[in-house]
Tab-separated table of C-alpha atoms in Angstrom:
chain	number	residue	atom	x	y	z
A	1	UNK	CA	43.228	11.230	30.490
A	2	UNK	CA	46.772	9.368	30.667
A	3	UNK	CA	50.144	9.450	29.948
A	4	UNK	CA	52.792	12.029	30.753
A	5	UNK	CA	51.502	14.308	28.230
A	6	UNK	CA	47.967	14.452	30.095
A	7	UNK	CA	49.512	15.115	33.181
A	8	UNK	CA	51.486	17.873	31.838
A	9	UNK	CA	48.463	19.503	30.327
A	10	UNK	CA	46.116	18.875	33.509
A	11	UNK	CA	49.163	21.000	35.461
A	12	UNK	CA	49.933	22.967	33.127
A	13	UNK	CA	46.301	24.387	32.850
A	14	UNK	CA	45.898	24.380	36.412
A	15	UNK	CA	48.966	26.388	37.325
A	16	UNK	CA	48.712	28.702	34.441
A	17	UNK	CA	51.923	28.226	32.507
A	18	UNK	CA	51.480	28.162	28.745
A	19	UNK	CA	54.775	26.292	28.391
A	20	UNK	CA	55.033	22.626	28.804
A	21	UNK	CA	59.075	23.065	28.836
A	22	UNK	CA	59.252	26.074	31.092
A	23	UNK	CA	57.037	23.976	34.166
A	24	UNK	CA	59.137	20.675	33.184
A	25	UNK	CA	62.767	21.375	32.445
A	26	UNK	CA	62.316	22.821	36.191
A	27	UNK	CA	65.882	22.166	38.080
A	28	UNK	CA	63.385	20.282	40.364
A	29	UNK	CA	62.193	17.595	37.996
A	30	UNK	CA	65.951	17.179	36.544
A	31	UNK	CA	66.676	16.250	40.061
A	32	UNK	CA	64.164	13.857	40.796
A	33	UNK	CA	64.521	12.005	37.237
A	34	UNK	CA	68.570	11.461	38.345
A	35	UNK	CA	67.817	10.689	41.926
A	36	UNK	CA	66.794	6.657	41.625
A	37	UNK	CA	64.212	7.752	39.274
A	38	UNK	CA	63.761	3.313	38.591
A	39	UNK	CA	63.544	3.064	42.381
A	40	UNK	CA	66.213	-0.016	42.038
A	41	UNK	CA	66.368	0.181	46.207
A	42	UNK	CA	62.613	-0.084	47.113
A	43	UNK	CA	63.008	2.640	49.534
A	44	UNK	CA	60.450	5.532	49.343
A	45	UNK	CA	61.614	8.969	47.835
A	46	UNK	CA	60.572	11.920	49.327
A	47	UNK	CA	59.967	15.396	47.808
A	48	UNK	CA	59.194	19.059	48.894
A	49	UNK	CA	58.869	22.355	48.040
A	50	UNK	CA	61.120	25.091	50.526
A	51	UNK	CA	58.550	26.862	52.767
A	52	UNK	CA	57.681	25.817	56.445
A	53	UNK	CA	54.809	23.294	55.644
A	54	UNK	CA	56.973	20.964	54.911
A	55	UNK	CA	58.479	20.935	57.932
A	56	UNK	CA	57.704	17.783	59.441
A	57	UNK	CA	58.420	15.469	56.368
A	58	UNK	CA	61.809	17.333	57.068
A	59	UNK	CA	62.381	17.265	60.742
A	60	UNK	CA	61.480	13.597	60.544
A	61	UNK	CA	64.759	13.082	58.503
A	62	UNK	CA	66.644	15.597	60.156
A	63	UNK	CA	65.924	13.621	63.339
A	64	UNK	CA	66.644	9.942	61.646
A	65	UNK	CA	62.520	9.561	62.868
A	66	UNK	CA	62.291	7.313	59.494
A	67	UNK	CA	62.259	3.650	60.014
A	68	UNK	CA	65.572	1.944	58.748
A	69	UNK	CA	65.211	1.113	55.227
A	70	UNK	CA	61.851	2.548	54.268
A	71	UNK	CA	63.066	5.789	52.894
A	72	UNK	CA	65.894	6.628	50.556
A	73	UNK	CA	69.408	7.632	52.712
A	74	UNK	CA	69.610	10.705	50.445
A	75	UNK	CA	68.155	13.984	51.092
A	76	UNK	CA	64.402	14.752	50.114
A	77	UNK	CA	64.314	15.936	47.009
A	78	UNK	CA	63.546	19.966	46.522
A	79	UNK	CA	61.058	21.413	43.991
A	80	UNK	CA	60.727	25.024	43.161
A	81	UNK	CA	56.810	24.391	41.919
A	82	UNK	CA	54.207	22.707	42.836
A	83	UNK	CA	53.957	21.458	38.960
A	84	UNK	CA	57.290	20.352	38.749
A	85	UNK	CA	56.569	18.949	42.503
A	86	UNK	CA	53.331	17.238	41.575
A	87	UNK	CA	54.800	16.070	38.017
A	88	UNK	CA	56.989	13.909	39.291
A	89	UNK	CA	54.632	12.484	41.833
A	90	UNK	CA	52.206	11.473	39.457
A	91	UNK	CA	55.420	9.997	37.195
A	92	UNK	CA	56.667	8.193	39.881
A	93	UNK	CA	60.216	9.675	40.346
A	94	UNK	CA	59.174	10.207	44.139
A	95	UNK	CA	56.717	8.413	46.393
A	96	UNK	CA	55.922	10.693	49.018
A	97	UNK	CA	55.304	14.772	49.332
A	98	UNK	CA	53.170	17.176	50.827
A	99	UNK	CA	50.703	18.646	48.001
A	100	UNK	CA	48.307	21.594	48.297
A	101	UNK	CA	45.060	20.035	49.081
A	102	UNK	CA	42.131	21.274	46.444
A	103	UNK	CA	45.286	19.994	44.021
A	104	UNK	CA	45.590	16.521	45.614
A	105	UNK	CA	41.283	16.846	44.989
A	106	UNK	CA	42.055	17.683	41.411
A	107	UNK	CA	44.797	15.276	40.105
A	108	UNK	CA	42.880	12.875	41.916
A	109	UNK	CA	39.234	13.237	40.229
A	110	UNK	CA	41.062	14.615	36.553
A	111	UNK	CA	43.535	12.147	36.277
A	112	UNK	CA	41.343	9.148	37.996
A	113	UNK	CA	43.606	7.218	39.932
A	114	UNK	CA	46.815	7.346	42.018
A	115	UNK	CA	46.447	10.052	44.373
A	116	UNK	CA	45.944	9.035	48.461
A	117	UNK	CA	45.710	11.568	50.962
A	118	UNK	CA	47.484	9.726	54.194
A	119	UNK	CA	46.599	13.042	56.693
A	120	UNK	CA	47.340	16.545	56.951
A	121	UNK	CA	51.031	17.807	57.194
A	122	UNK	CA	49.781	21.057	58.647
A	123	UNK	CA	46.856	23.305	59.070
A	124	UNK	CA	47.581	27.621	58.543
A	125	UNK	CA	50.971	28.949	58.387
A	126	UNK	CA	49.853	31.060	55.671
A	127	UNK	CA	49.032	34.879	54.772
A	128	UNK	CA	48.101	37.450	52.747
A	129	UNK	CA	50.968	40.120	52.546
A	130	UNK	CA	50.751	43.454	51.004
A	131	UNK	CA	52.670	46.381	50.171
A	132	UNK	CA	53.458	48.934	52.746
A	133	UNK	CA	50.844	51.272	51.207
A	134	UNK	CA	48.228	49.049	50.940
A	135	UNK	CA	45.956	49.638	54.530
A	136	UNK	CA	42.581	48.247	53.951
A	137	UNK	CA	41.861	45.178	51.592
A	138	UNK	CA	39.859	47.577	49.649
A	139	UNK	CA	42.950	49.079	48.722
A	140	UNK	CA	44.066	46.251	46.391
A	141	UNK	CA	41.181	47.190	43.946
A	142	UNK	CA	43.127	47.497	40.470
A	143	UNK	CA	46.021	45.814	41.365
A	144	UNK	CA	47.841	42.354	40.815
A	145	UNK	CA	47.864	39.908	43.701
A	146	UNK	CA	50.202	36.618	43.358
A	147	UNK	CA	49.221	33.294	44.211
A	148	UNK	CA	50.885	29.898	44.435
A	149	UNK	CA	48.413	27.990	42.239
A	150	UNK	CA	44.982	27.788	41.365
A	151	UNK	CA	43.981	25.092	43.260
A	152	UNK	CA	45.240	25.799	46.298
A	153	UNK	CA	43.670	26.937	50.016
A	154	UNK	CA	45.864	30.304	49.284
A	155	UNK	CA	43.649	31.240	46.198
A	156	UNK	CA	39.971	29.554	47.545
A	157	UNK	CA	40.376	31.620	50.815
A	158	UNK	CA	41.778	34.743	49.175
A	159	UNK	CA	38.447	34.784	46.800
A	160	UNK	CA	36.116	34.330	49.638
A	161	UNK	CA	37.892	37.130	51.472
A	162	UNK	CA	37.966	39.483	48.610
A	163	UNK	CA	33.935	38.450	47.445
A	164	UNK	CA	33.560	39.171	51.549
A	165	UNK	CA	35.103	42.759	50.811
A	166	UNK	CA	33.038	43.536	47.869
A	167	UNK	CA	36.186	43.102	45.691
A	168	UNK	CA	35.759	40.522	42.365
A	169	UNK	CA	38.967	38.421	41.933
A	170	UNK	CA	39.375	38.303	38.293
A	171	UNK	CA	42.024	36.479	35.146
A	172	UNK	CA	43.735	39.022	32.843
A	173	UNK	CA	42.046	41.926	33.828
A	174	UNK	CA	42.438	45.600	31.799
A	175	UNK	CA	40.235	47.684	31.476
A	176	UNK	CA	38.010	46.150	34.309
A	177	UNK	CA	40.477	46.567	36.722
A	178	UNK	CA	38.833	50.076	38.475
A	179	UNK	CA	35.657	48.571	38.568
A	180	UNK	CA	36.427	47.132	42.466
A	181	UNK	CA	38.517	43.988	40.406
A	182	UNK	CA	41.477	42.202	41.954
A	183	UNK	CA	43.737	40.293	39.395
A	184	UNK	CA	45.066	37.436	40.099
A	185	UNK	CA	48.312	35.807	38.756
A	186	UNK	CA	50.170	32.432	39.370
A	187	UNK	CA	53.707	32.823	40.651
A	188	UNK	CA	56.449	31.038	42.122
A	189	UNK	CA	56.479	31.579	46.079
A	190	UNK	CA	60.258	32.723	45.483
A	191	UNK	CA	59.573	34.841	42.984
A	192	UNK	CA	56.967	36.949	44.897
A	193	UNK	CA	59.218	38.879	47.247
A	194	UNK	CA	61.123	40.483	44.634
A	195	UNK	CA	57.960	41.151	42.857
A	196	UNK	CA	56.346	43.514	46.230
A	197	UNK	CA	59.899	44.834	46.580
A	198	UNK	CA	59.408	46.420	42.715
A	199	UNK	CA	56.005	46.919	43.025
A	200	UNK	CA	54.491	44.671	40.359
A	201	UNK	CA	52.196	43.699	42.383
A	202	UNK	CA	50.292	44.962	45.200
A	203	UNK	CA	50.651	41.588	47.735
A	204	UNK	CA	51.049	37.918	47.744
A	205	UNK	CA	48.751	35.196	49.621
A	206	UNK	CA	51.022	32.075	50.151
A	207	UNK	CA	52.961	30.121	52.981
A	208	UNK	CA	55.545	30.867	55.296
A	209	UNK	CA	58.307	31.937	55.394
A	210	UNK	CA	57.944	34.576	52.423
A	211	UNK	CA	55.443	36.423	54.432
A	212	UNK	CA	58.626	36.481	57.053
A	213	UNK	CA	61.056	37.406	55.091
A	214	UNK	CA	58.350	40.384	53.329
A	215	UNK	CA	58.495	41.715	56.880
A	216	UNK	CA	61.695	41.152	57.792
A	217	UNK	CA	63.080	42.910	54.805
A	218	UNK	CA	60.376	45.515	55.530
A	219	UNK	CA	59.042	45.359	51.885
A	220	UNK	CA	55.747	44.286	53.107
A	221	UNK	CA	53.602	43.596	55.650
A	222	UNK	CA	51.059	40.393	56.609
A	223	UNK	CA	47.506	41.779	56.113
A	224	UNK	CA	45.550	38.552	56.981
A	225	UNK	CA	46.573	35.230	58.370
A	226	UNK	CA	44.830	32.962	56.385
A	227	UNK	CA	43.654	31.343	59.375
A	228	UNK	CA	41.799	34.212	60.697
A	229	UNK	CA	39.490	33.332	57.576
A	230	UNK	CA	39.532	29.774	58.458
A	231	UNK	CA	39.741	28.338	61.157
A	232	UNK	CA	42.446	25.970	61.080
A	233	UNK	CA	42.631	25.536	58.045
A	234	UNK	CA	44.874	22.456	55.883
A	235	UNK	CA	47.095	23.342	53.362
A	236	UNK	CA	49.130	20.557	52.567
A	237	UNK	CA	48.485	17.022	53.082
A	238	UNK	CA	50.798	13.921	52.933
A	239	UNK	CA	50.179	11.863	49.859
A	240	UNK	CA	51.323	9.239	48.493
A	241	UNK	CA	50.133	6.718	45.353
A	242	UNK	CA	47.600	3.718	45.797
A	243	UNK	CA	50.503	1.626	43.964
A	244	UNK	CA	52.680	2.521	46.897
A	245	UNK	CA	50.260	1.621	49.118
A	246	UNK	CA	49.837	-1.679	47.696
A	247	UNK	CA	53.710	-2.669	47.277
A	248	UNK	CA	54.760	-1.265	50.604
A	249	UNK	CA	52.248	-0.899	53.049
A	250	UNK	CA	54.437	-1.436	56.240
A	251	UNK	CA	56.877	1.735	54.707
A	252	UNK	CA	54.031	3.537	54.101
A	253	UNK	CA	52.893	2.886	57.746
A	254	UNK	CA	56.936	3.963	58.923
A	255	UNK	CA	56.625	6.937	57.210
A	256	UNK	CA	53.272	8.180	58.643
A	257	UNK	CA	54.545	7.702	61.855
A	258	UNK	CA	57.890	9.521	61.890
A	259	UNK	CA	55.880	12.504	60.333
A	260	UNK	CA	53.568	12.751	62.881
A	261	UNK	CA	56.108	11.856	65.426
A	262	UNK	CA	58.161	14.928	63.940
A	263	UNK	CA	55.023	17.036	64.147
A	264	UNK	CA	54.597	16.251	68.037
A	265	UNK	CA	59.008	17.778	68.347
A	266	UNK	CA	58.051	20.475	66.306
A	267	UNK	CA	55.550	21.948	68.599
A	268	UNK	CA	57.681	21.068	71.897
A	269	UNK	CA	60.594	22.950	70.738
A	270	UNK	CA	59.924	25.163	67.201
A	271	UNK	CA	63.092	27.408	67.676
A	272	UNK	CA	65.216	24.251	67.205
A	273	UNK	CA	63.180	22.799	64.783
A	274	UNK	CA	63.842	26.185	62.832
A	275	UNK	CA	67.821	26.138	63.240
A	276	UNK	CA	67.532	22.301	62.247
A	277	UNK	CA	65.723	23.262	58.916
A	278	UNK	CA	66.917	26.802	57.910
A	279	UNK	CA	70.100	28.467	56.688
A	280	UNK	CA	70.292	25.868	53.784
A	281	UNK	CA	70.204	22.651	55.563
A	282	UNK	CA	66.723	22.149	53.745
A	283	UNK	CA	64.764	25.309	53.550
A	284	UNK	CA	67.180	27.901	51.771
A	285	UNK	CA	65.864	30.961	53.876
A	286	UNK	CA	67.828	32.045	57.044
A	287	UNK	CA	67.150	30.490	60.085
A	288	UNK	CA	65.512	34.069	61.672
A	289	UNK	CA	62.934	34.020	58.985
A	290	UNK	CA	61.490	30.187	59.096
A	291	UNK	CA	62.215	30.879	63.010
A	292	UNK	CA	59.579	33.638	62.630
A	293	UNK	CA	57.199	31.746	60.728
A	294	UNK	CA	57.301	28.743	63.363
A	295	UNK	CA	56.805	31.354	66.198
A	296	UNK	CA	54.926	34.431	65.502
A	297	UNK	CA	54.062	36.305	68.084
A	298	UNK	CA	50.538	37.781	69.230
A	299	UNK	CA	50.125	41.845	68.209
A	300	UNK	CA	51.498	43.767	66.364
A	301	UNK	CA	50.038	41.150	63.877
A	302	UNK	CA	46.732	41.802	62.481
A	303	UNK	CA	44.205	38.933	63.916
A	304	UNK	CA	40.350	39.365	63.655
A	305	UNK	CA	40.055	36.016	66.039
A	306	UNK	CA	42.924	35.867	68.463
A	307	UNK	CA	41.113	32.912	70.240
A	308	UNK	CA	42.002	31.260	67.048
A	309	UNK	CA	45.420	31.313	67.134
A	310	UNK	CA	45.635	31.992	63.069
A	311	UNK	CA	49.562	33.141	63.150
A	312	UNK	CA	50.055	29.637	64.740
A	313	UNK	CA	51.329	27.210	62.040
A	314	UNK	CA	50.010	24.151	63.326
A	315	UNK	CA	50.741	20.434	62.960
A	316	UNK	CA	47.389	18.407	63.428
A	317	UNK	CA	47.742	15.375	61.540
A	318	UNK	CA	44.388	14.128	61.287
A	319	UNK	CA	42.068	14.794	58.029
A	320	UNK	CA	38.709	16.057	59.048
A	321	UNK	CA	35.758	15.009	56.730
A	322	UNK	CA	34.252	18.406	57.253
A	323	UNK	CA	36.931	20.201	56.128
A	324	UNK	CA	37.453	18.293	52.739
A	325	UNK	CA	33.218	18.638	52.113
A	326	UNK	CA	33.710	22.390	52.845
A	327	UNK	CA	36.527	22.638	50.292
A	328	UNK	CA	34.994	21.410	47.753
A	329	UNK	CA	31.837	23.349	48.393
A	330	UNK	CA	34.591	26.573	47.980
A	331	UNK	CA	36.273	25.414	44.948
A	332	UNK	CA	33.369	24.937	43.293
A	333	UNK	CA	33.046	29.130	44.290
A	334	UNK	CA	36.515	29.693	42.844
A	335	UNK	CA	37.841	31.557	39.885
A	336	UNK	CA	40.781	29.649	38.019
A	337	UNK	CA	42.336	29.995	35.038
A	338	UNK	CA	41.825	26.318	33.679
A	339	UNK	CA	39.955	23.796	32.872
A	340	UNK	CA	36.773	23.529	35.781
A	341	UNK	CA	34.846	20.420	34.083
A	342	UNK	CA	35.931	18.063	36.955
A	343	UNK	CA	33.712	20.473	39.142
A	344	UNK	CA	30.758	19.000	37.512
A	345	UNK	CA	30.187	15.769	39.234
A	346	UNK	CA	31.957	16.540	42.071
A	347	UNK	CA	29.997	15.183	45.239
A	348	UNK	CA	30.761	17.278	48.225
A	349	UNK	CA	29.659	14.518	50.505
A	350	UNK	CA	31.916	11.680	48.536
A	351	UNK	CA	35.054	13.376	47.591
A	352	UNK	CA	36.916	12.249	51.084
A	353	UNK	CA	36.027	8.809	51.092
A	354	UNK	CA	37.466	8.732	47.533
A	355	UNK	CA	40.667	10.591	48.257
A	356	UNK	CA	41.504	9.809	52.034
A	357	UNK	CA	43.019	6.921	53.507
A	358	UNK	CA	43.434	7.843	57.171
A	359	UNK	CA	44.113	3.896	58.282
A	360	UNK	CA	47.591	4.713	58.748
A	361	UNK	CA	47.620	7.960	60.364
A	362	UNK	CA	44.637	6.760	63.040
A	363	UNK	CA	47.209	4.105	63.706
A	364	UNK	CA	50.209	6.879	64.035
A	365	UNK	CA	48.165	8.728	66.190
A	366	UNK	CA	47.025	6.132	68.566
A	367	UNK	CA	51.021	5.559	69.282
A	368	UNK	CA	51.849	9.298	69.843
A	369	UNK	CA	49.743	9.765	72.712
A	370	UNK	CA	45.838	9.710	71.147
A	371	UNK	CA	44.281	12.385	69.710
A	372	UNK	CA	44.441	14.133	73.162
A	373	UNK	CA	48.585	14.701	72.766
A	374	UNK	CA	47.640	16.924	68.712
A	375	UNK	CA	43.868	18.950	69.922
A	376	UNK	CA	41.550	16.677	68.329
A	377	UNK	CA	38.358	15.890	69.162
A	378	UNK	CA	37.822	11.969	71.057
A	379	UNK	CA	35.416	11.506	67.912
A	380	UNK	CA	37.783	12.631	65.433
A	381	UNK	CA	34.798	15.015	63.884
A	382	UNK	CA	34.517	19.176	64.116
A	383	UNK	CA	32.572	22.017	62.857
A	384	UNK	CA	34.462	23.795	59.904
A	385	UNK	CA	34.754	27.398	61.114
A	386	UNK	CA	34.469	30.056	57.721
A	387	UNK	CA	34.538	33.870	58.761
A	388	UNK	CA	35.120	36.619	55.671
A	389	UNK	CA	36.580	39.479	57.940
């Protein structure tokens, strides 16, 4: 497949939108296509959808962490999907973003080229929320539960925790739906609280701070941390495009270290990384709610592990090889509504040399104090941990 119109169709099947012009006349992709959409300055273009894990791609311009020159002086540019989001990084209207990992493993194998993982921008800070009268996960049997997109940790961990509950995630479900069935639908992240507030559905699984503000608002209430599921879990990664890589390997290199340099201030001092972010300046939600999400407490949260720290959004930057042969092992498990032939010759054991290139963040990492200074392992290597509560 190539072209624009291939990408379109690859996202559009993937997210579940039947429209081409409702995913890309998206305010986001106007904005990127009028923000140096030739690139006439040379400097790399940023982009990001509003929710916490995109904090440190953030932070790191908040901060002026970017090296002089390598990234355009305007803002990052803000999405409202992650197909609008992910169109525009396959166009080439911006060079850098965080993307939802099984989708960086999609674009990558379904559109054959472009897509480079440079390290993780964050592993949990993200959770199933439900509505107030929903106790047990059982509960949600014949109801609707919303989901970011298709390929993405929120849906692959939701499955196995449902399957793990003897609850069958299903697409378009009637009459099936009291036979133990969950339906699942694509929606926008911002469009999910005022769906539990009416009711249409019976909980959301997606990042922070919507499960926040679900509390906060006391519409809802966080069921599961995702990463009581899975231990540490990434969601997004930093990407960027093996053209960029080639053209502008030393910006590349500046960028990769002011986001993990960002990550390191974000866990020494979240509350102002939260009044630096919130309230508009970036993330549109009020600084209390992405101050919550960057700080959750320990109970009255649910947590099946506690030694796991799952309400901990975390900022680890380095890719494990486990973890991407254990995704793919789950998406291969996972119900989407879309096309699933990419599946088919998908090597677990091959997919991360083909998709990661963690020169640059090995180098980032060595500069911020070693892997000691972010928890990981001297060897750079761990055992993926998988529990369906």
């Amino acid at each position: 497949m190539n072209g624009l119109t291939s990408r379109r169709t690859v996202l559009a099947g993937a997210a579940g939108i039947t429209t081409a012009a409702g995913l890309f006349g998206a305010t986001g992709l106007i904005r990127a296509a009028t923000s140096d959409a030739t690139n006439t300055t040379g400097r790399l273009r940023i982009g990001y959808l509003p929710i916490t894990d995109a904090a440190p791609l953030l932070l790191a311009h908040s901060a002026g962490l970017y090296p002089a020159g390598t990234v355009s002086a305007a803002k990052p540019v803000l999405f409202r999907s992650w197909a609008a989001l992910a169109e525009a990084f396959m166009a080439g209207q911006i060079d850098v973003a965080h993307l939802l990992m099984p989708m960086a493993i999609q674009l990558r194998q379904v559109l054959g080229h472009g897509v480079r993982v440079l390290g993780w921008n964050h592993t949990n800070g993200s959770a199933l929320t439900v509505a107030p009268d929903i106790d047990h996960l059982e509960d949600l049997a014949g109801t609707q539960v919303a989901i970011p997109f298709w390929w993405s940790i929120h849906n692959i961990v939701l499955q196995e925790l449902l399957r793990g509950h003897g609850l069958r995630p299903v697409i378009r479900s009637t009459a099936s739906r009291a036979r133990r069935t969950v339906e699942l639908v694509v929606m926008s992240p911002s469009d999910m609280v005022p769906a539990l507030a009416n009711r249409s559905i019976g909980g959301y699984v997606v990042a922070d701070p919507f499960n926040a503000i679900a509390q906060i608002k006391k519409i809802g209430r966080i069921h599961t941390f995702l990463g009581d599921v899975w231990r540490d879990h990434a969601c997004c990664v930093l990407v960027t495009r093996e053209d960029v890589i080639a053209r502008q390997a030393a910006a590349v290199q500046g960028v990769t270290d002011a986001v993990v340099a960002a990550q390191l201030r974000i866990d020494g001092d979240r509350k102002s990384a939260a009044s630096a972010l919130g309230g508009g300046k970036y993330l549109p939600q009020p600084v209390p709610a992405v101050q919550t999400a960057l700080t959750y407490p320990n109970p009255p949260y649910p947590l099946k592990h506690p030694d796991w720290h799952p309400q901990k959004l975390g900022y680890q930057p380095f890719p494990y090889r486990s973890f991407t042969h254990r995704l793919v092992e789950s998406m291969h498990d996972t119900v989407v509504d879309g096309d699933r032939g990419f599946l088919d010759g998908l090597d677990p054991a091959r997919v991360h040399d083909d998709l990661v290139d963690d020169t640059f963040v090995r180098r980032a990492i060595a500069r911020h104090g070693g892997p000691r200074a972010f928890g990981i392992t001297p060897d750079f290597t761990r055992t993926e941990q998988v529990q369906a509560l």
